[in-house]
XYZ file of C-alpha atoms in Angstrom:
127
model
C -40.306 -33.488 2.655
C -43.956 -32.501 3.029
C -44.262 -32.100 -0.730
C -42.086 -35.083 -1.608
C -44.150 -37.565 0.406
C -47.602 -36.235 -0.444
C -50.133 -37.009 -3.144
C -48.887 -33.815 -4.836
C -45.321 -35.138 -5.188
C -45.602 -35.568 -8.956
C -46.672 -31.944 -9.355
C -44.576 -28.798 -9.167
C -43.055 -27.232 -6.032
C -42.742 -23.426 -6.285
C -41.124 -21.086 -3.738
C -41.744 -17.337 -3.521
C -39.589 -15.188 -1.219
C -42.065 -12.626 0.112
C -39.334 -10.480 1.691
C -37.954 -9.334 -1.667
C -41.089 -7.948 -3.302
C -43.015 -4.682 -3.048
C -46.827 -4.718 -3.248
C -47.165 -4.280 -7.034
C -44.402 -6.766 -7.878
C -45.893 -9.191 -5.383
C -49.317 -9.116 -7.051
C -47.846 -9.715 -10.499
C -45.504 -12.424 -9.228
C -48.262 -14.191 -7.282
C -51.253 -13.786 -9.603
C -49.695 -12.972 -12.967
C -50.592 -10.185 -15.345
C -52.825 -9.957 -18.390
C -50.962 -6.804 -19.459
C -47.527 -8.413 -19.821
C -48.341 -10.949 -22.557
C -50.144 -13.213 -20.101
C -47.431 -13.383 -17.432
C -48.248 -16.495 -15.380
C -47.962 -16.022 -11.609
C -46.840 -18.598 -9.064
C -50.407 -19.395 -7.951
C -51.129 -20.611 -11.461
C -47.702 -22.241 -11.910
C -48.229 -24.272 -8.727
C -51.559 -25.679 -9.961
C -51.975 -29.174 -8.501
C -48.755 -28.815 -6.513
C -47.281 -26.885 -3.621
C -46.535 -23.173 -3.209
C -44.126 -22.125 -0.465
C -44.510 -18.528 0.719
C -41.130 -17.922 2.343
C -40.964 -15.153 4.982
C -44.726 -14.647 4.779
C -44.689 -12.181 7.710
C -42.866 -9.674 5.479
C -45.925 -9.245 3.258
C -47.697 -5.884 3.275
C -51.181 -6.014 4.823
C -52.755 -5.279 1.409
C -51.067 -8.318 -0.116
C -52.226 -10.476 2.773
C -55.848 -9.556 2.000
C -55.433 -10.679 -1.594
C -54.027 -14.038 -0.508
C -56.892 -14.533 1.943
C -59.409 -13.946 -0.831
C -57.642 -16.322 -3.245
C -57.387 -19.083 -0.625
C -60.985 -18.622 0.467
C -62.447 -18.562 -3.046
C -59.909 -21.030 -4.519
C -59.575 -18.664 -7.446
C -57.956 -15.370 -8.408
C -57.691 -12.874 -11.260
C -54.495 -11.889 -13.013
C -53.571 -8.222 -12.637
C -55.503 -6.309 -15.306
C -57.852 -9.209 -16.124
C -61.498 -9.919 -15.329
C -61.444 -13.710 -15.743
C -61.298 -15.906 -12.622
C -58.718 -18.695 -12.618
C -59.479 -21.647 -10.344
C -56.671 -23.108 -8.252
C -55.993 -26.348 -6.426
C -52.727 -25.873 -4.546
C -51.200 -26.554 -1.157
C -49.712 -23.466 0.475
C -46.857 -23.781 2.944
C -45.847 -20.568 4.697
C -42.544 -20.006 6.494
C -41.283 -17.243 8.728
C -38.318 -16.564 10.941
C -40.536 -14.304 13.061
C -43.145 -15.258 15.631
C -46.344 -15.044 13.575
C -48.598 -14.935 16.640
C -46.716 -11.854 17.875
C -47.049 -10.252 14.426
C -50.814 -10.852 14.607
C -50.998 -9.285 18.078
C -49.067 -6.234 16.846
C -51.389 -5.851 13.840
C -48.580 -6.592 11.376
C -50.134 -9.829 10.115
C -53.823 -10.457 9.471
C -55.390 -12.972 11.814
C -57.603 -14.336 8.998
C -54.518 -15.296 6.997
C -52.818 -16.688 10.086
C -55.753 -19.023 10.744
C -55.900 -20.142 7.110
C -52.181 -20.942 7.091
C -51.953 -22.689 10.466
C -53.974 -25.764 9.609
C -50.961 -27.894 10.577
C -48.366 -25.695 12.345
C -44.786 -26.933 12.541
C -42.624 -25.087 15.034
C -38.883 -25.574 14.751
C -35.999 -24.427 16.864
C -33.522 -22.082 15.149
C -30.932 -23.998 13.157
C -28.031 -22.027 14.607
């Protein structure tokens, strides 16, 4: 609904399940690869639209750092490339875990938490 009723509604909506990827696959899936015949990652695919990072608390700390940098600089590099690619996307992050607790335990970077909680929406479990 957030995407559907926003000024980005005419653009793409991409979802990436963070729980299913290891660090290397995550980087290629998120940022793309110059080695694999210009594999386009979801950051680039979502250009102008919305990217949902599902189960964001399952990301390895190293991957979290790369997302922080991309969000901060509004650009990224494909794996194996030197060229910066500018991005204009909305990022929505979801998690079934308590992200604040993950931050306190050192399992989730506080810098990423603060960048993602611009407008937090807390929901009761659907069960």
